Coordinates of C-alpha atoms in Angstrom, one line a residue:
X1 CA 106.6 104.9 81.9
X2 CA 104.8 103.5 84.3
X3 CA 102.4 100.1 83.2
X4 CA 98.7 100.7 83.6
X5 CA 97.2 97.7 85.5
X6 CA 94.0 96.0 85.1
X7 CA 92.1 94.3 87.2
X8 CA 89.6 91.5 86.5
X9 CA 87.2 90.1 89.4
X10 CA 85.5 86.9 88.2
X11 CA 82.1 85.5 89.0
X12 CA 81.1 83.1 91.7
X13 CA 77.8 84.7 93.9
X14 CA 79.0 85.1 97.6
X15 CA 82.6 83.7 97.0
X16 CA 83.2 86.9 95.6
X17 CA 84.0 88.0 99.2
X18 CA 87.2 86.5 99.1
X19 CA 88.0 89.1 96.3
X20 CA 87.8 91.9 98.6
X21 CA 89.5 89.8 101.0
X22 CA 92.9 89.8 98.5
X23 CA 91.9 93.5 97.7
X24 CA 92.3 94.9 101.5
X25 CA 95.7 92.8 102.0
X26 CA 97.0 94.2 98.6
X27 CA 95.9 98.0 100.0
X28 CA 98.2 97.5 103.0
X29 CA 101.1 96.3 101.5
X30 CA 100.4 99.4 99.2
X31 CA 100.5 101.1 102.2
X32 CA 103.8 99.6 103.5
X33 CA 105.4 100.4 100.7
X34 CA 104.4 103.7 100.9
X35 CA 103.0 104.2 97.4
X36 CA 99.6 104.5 98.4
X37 CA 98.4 107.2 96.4
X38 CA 95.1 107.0 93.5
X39 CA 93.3 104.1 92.4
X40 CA 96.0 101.5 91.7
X41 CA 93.6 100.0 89.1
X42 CA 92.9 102.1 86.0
X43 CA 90.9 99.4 84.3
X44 CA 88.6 97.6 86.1
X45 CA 87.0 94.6 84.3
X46 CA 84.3 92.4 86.1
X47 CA 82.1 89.6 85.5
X48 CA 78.6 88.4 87.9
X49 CA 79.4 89.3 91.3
X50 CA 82.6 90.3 90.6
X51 CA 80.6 93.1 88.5
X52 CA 79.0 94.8 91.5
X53 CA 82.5 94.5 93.2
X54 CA 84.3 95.9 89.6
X55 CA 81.5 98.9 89.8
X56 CA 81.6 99.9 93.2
X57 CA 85.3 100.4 92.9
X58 CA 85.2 102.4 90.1
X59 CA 82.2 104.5 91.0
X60 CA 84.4 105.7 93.5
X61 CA 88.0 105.5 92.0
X62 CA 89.1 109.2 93.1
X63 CA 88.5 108.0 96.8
X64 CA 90.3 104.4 96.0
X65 CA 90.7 103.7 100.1
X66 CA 87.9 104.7 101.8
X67 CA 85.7 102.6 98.9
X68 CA 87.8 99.5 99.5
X69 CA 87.5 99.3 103.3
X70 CA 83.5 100.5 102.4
X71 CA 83.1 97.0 100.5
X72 CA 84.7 95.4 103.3
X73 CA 82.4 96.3 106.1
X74 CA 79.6 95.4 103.3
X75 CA 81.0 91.7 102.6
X76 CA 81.6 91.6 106.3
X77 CA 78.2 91.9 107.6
X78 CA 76.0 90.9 104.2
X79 CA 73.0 88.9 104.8
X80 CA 70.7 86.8 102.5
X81 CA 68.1 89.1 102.6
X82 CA 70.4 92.0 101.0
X83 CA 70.2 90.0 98.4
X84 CA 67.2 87.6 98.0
X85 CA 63.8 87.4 99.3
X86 CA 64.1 84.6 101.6
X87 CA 61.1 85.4 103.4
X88 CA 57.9 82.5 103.2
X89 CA 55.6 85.0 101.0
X90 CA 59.3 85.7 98.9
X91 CA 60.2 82.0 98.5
X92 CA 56.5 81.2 97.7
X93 CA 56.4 84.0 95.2
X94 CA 59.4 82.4 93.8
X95 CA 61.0 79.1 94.4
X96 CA 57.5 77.2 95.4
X97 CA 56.5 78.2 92.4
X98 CA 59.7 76.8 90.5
X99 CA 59.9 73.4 92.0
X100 CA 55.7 73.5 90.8
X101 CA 56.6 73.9 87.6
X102 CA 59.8 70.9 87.4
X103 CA 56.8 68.8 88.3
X104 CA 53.1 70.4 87.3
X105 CA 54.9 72.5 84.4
X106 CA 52.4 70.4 81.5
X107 CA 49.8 72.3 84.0
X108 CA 51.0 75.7 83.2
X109 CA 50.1 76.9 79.5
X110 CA 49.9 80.7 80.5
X111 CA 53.2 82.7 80.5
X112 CA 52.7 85.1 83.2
X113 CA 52.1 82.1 85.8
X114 CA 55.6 81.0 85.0
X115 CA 58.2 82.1 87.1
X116 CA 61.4 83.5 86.0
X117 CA 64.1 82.2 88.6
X118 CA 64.4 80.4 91.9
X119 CA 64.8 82.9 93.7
X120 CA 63.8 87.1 93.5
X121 CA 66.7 89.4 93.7
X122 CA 64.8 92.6 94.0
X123 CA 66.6 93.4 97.6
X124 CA 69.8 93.5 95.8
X125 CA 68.6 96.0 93.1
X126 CA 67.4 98.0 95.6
X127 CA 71.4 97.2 97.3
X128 CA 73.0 98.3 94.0
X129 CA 70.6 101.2 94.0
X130 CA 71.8 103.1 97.3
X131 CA 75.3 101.9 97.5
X132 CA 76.5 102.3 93.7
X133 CA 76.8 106.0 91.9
X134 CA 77.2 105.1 88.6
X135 CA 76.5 109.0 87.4
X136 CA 80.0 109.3 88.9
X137 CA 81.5 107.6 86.1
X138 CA 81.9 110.2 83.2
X139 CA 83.5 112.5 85.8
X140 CA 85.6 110.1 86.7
X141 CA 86.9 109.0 83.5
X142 CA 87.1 112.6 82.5
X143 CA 89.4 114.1 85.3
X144 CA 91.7 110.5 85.3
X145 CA 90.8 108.6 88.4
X146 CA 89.9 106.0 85.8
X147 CA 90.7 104.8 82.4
X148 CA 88.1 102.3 82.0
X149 CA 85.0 99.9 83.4
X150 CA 83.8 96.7 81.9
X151 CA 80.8 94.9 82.8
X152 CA 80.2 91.5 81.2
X153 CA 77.3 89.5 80.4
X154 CA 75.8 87.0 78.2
X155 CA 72.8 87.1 75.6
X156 CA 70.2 84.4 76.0
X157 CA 68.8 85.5 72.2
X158 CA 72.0 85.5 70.5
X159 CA 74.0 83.5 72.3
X160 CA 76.7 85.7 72.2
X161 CA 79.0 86.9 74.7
X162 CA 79.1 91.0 75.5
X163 CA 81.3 93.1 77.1
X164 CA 80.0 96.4 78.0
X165 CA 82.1 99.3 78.6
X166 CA 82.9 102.8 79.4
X167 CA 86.2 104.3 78.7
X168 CA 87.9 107.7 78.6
X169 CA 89.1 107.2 75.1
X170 CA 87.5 106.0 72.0
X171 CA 87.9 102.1 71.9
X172 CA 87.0 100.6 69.1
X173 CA 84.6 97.5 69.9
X174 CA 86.1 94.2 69.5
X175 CA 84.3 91.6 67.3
X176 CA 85.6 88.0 67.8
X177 CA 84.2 84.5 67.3
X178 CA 81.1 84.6 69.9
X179 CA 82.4 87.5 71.8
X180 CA 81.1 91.0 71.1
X181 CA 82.0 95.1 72.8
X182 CA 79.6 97.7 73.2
X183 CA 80.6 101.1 74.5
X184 CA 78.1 103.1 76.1
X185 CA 76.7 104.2 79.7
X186 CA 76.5 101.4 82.4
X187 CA 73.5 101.3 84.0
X188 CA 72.4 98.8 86.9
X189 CA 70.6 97.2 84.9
X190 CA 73.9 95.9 83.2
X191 CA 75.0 94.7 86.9
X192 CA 71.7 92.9 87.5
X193 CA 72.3 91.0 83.9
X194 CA 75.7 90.2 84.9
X195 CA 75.1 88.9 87.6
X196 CA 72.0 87.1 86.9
X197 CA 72.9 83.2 87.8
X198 CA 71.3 81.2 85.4
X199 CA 68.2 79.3 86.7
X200 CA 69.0 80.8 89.5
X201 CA 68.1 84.6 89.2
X202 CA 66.0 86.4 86.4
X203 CA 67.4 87.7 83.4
X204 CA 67.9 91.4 82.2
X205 CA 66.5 93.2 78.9
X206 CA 69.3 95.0 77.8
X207 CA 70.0 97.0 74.7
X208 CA 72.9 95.6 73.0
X209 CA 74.5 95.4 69.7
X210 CA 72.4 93.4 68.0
X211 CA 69.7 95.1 69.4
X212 CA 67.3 94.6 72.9
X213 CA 68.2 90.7 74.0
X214 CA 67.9 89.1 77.4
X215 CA 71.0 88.7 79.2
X216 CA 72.5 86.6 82.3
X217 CA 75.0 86.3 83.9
X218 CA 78.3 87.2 82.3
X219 CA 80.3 83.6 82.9
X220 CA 78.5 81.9 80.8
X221 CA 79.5 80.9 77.5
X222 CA 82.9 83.4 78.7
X223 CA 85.7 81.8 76.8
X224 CA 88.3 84.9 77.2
X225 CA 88.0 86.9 80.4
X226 CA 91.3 88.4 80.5
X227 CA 90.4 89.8 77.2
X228 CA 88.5 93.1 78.2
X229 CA 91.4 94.7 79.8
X230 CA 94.1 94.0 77.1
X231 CA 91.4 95.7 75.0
X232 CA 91.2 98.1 77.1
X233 CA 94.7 99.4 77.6
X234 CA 95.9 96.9 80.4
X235 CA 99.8 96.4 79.9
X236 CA 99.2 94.3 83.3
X237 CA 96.6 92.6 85.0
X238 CA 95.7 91.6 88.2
X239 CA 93.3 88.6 87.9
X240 CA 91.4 87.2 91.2
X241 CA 89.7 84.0 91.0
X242 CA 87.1 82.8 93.2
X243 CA 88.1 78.8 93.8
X244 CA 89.2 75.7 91.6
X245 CA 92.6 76.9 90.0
X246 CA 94.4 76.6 93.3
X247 CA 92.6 74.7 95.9
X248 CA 93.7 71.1 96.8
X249 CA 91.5 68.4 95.0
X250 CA 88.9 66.6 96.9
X251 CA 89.4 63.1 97.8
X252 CA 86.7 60.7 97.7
X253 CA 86.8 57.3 99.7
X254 CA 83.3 56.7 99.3
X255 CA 81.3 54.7 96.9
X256 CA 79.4 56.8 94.3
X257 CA 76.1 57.7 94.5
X258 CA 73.9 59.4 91.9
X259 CA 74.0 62.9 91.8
X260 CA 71.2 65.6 93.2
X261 CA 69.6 68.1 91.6
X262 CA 71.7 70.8 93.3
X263 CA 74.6 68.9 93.2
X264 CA 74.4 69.2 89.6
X265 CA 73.5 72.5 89.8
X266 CA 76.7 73.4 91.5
X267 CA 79.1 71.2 89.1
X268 CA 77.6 73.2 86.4
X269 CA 77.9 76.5 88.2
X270 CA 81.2 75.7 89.3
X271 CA 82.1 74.6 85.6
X272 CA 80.4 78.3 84.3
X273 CA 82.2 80.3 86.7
X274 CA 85.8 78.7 87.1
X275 CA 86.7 77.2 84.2
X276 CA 87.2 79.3 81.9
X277 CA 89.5 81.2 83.7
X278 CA 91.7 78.7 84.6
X279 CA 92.0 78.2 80.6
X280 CA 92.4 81.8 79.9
X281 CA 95.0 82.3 82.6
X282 CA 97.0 79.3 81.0
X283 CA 96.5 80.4 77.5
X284 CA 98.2 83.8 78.4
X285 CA 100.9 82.5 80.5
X286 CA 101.9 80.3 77.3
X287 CA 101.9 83.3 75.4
X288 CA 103.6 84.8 77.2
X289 CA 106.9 82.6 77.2
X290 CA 106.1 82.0 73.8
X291 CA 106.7 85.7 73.1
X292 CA 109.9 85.6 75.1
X293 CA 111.3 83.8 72.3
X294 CA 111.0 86.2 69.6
X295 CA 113.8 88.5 69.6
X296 CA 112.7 91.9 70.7
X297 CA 113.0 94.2 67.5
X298 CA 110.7 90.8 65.7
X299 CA 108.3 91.3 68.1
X300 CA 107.7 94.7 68.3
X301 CA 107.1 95.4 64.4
X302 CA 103.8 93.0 65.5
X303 CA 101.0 93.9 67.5
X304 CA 101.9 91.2 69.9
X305 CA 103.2 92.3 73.5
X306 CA 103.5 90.3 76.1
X307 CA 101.3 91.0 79.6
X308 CA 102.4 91.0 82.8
X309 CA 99.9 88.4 84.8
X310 CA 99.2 87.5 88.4
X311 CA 96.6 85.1 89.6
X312 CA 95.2 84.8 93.3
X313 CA 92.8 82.2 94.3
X314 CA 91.6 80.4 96.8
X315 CA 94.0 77.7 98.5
X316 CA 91.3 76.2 100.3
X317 CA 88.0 74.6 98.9
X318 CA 85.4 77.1 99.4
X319 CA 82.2 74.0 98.9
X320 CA 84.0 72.9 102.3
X321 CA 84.1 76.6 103.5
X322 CA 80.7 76.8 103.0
X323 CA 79.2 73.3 104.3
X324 CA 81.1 74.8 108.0
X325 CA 78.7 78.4 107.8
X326 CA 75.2 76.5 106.0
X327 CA 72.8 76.7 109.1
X328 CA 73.3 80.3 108.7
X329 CA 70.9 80.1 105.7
X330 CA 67.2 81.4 107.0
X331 CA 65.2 78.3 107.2
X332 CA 63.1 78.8 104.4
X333 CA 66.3 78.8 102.0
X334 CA 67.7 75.4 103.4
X335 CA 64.3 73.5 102.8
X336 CA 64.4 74.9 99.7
X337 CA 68.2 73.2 98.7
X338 CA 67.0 69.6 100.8
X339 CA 64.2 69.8 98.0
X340 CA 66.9 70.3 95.7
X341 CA 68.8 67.5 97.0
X342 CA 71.3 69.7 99.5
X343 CA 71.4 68.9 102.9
X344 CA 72.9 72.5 103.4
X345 CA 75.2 71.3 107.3
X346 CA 76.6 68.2 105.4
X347 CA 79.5 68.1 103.1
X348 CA 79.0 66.6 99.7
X349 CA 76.6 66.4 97.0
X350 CA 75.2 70.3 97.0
X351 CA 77.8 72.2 98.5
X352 CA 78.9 74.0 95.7
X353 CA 75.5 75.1 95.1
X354 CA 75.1 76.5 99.1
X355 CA 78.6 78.2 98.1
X356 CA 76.8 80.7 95.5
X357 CA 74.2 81.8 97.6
X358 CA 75.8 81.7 100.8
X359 CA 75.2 85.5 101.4
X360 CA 75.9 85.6 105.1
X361 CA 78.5 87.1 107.7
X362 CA 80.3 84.1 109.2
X363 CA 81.0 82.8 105.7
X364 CA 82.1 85.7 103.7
X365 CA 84.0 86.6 106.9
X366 CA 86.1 83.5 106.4
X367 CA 86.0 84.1 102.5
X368 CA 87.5 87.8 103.2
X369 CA 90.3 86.2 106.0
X370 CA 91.2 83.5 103.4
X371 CA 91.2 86.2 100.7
X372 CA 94.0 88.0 103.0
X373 CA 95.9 85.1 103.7
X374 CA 96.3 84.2 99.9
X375 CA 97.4 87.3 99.2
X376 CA 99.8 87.7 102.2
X377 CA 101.3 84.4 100.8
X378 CA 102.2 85.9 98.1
X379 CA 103.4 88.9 99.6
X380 CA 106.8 89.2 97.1
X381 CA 105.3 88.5 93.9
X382 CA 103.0 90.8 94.6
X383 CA 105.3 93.7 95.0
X384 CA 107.5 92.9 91.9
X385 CA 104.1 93.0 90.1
X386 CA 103.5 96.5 91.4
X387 CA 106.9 97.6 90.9
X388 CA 107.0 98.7 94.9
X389 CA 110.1 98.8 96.6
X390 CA 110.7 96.6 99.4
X391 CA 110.9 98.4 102.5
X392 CA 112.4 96.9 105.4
X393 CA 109.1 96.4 107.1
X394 CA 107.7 94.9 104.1
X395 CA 110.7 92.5 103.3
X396 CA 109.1 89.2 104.6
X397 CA 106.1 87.7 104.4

């Protein structure tokens, strides 16, 4: 019987084009080994960007191919503007009025004068809106191009974390310590929430199970994201990360100096969106040889099975990645990170922040190359995840 696989695209704002990166080398070796038939992924699990990624995919799931290299032309030729106002009126509208309010908030008593993020996403609702079907779902899930979608995000009035999912089988919704299911339709609405990078972009009113709530973005307070897709059905899963777990570890010769604004803001982004990940991949991979002690017929009168896992991430450190492609940024979004403290062409303090919102071409170009080299390094681990034979062709790396 042949596994079903999972996949799980994390968060992490523009570094999630390194995901599709990883995806499109995967698809060829899929192609080498010539097994390239359906969607490879019947559960599809993702979290903040790695959402609209999860959701494209599986809105088009009976036409696996053509949607993969579809969301890498996307990636390949993205702009800020797809996905932020970064126009003067936009960035007045916006982060003016946010940096007024760190400083001249005791001015502002009425609510409506208070803006809701940094920055206005509206282009990319209008983004999700023409390039993601999710009608197409149901039918999807219905004739078997899919067995399931997950969508997390978090509640700002609960504090809870959700996971929101359709499925073509009853799934019972998992209650555990902080961490809540909800099956049901997926709307964009879900996508925006997920994705919503706190401080950063505005939250989403949502209906969830403890009723309407105000939701960001899905990493926070995320303390199991392999989770969803065991729940799910996953007997396997694919995870790919979006930096930290695998990249070398900065040096620093320098004397300290005290931290930015946005360089906090990035340590606590990067701390949101990577860590626990890193945990959870850890946590299962001690499970899992855990399990392989038990003798077999122990084991399976328990509801404990072990998973098949395989991490890709970054090798490289995608702050530096980013501090290369900075001037990109339209000029109105780098004043806005000097404000903040980043000096968006200089490595250091702030660079994880530019990282996030680095929405343009000539970085998520190099994101999508690394994300294929990655992969490509991994070439036979890959295959004896899949199960694919090893044509000659595809024998070395």
């Amino acid at each position: 019987m042949t596994p079903t696989t999972g996949l799980i695209l994390s968060g992490g704002g523009a570094r999630a084009a390194y995901q599709v990166g990883v995806l499109a080398a995967i698809n060829r070796m899929r192609r080498e080994a010539d097994t390239d038939t359906g969607n490879p992924f019947p559960v599809i699990c993702g979290t903040s960007a790695g959402a609209i990624n999860a959701a494209f995919l599986a809105c088009k799931a009976d036409h696996f191919n053509d949607a993969l290299d579809e969301l890498v032309e996307i990636w390949r030729n993205f702009r800020v503007e797809q996905v932020y106002r970064s126009d003067f009126l936009g960035m007045v509208s916006s982060g003016a009025r946010w940096l007024s309010l760190l400083s001249l908030g005791w001015l502002i008593t009425q609510k409506r004068l208070r803006p809701k993020s940094l920055l206005n996403n509206d282009p990319l609702s209008d983004l999700l809106q023409e390039r993601i079907d999710l009608q197409r779902l149901p039918g999807l899930l219905d004739t078997g191009h899919l067995q399931a979608l997950a969508i997390t995000a978090s509640s700002y009035s609960t504090g809870e974390h959700v996971t929101f999912y359709e499925s073509c089988r009853a799934v019972s919704p998992w209650i555990r310590n902080q961490r809540l299911a909800q099956q049901g339709r997926i709307s964009q609405q879900h996508l925006l929430a997920s994705s919503a990078i706190p401080f950063i972009f505005p939250a989403m009113c949502l209906e969830g199970p403890q009723g309407q709530a105000f939701f960001g973005d899905g990493s926070m307070r995320q303390t199991a994201p392999i989770s969803p897709a065991i729940h799910l059905g996953a007997d396997r899963i694919l995870v790919i990360g979006a930096g930290r777990m695998l990249e070398p570890r900065q040096k620093h010769t320098e004397a300290p100096t005290y931290p930015s604004l946005a360089h906090i803001a990035g340590h606590t982004l990067s701390s949101i969106f990577l860590d626990a990940l890193a945990v959870d991949v850890e946590r299962m991979q001690r499970i899992n040889q855990t399990l392989q002690l038990i003798p077999a017929d122990k084991r399976n009168s328990t509801h404990l099975r072990p998973v098949d896992l395989l991490l890709i991430a970054p090798s490289q450190r995608l702050d530096n990645i980013a501090a290369r492609h900075a001037d990109a940024l339209p000029a109105t979004v780098k004043s806005l990170l000097r404000t903040l403290g980043a000096a968006p062409s200089e490595h250091g303090q702030g660079q994880a922040l530019v990282s996030y919102l680095l929405f343009e071409s000539a970085y998520t170009e190099e994101l999508i190359a690394l994300g294929e080299v990655d992969a490509q390094a991994q070439k036979a681990e890959i295959y004896r995840f899949f199960g694919w034979p090893i044509a000659s062709k595809a024998a070395s790396p």
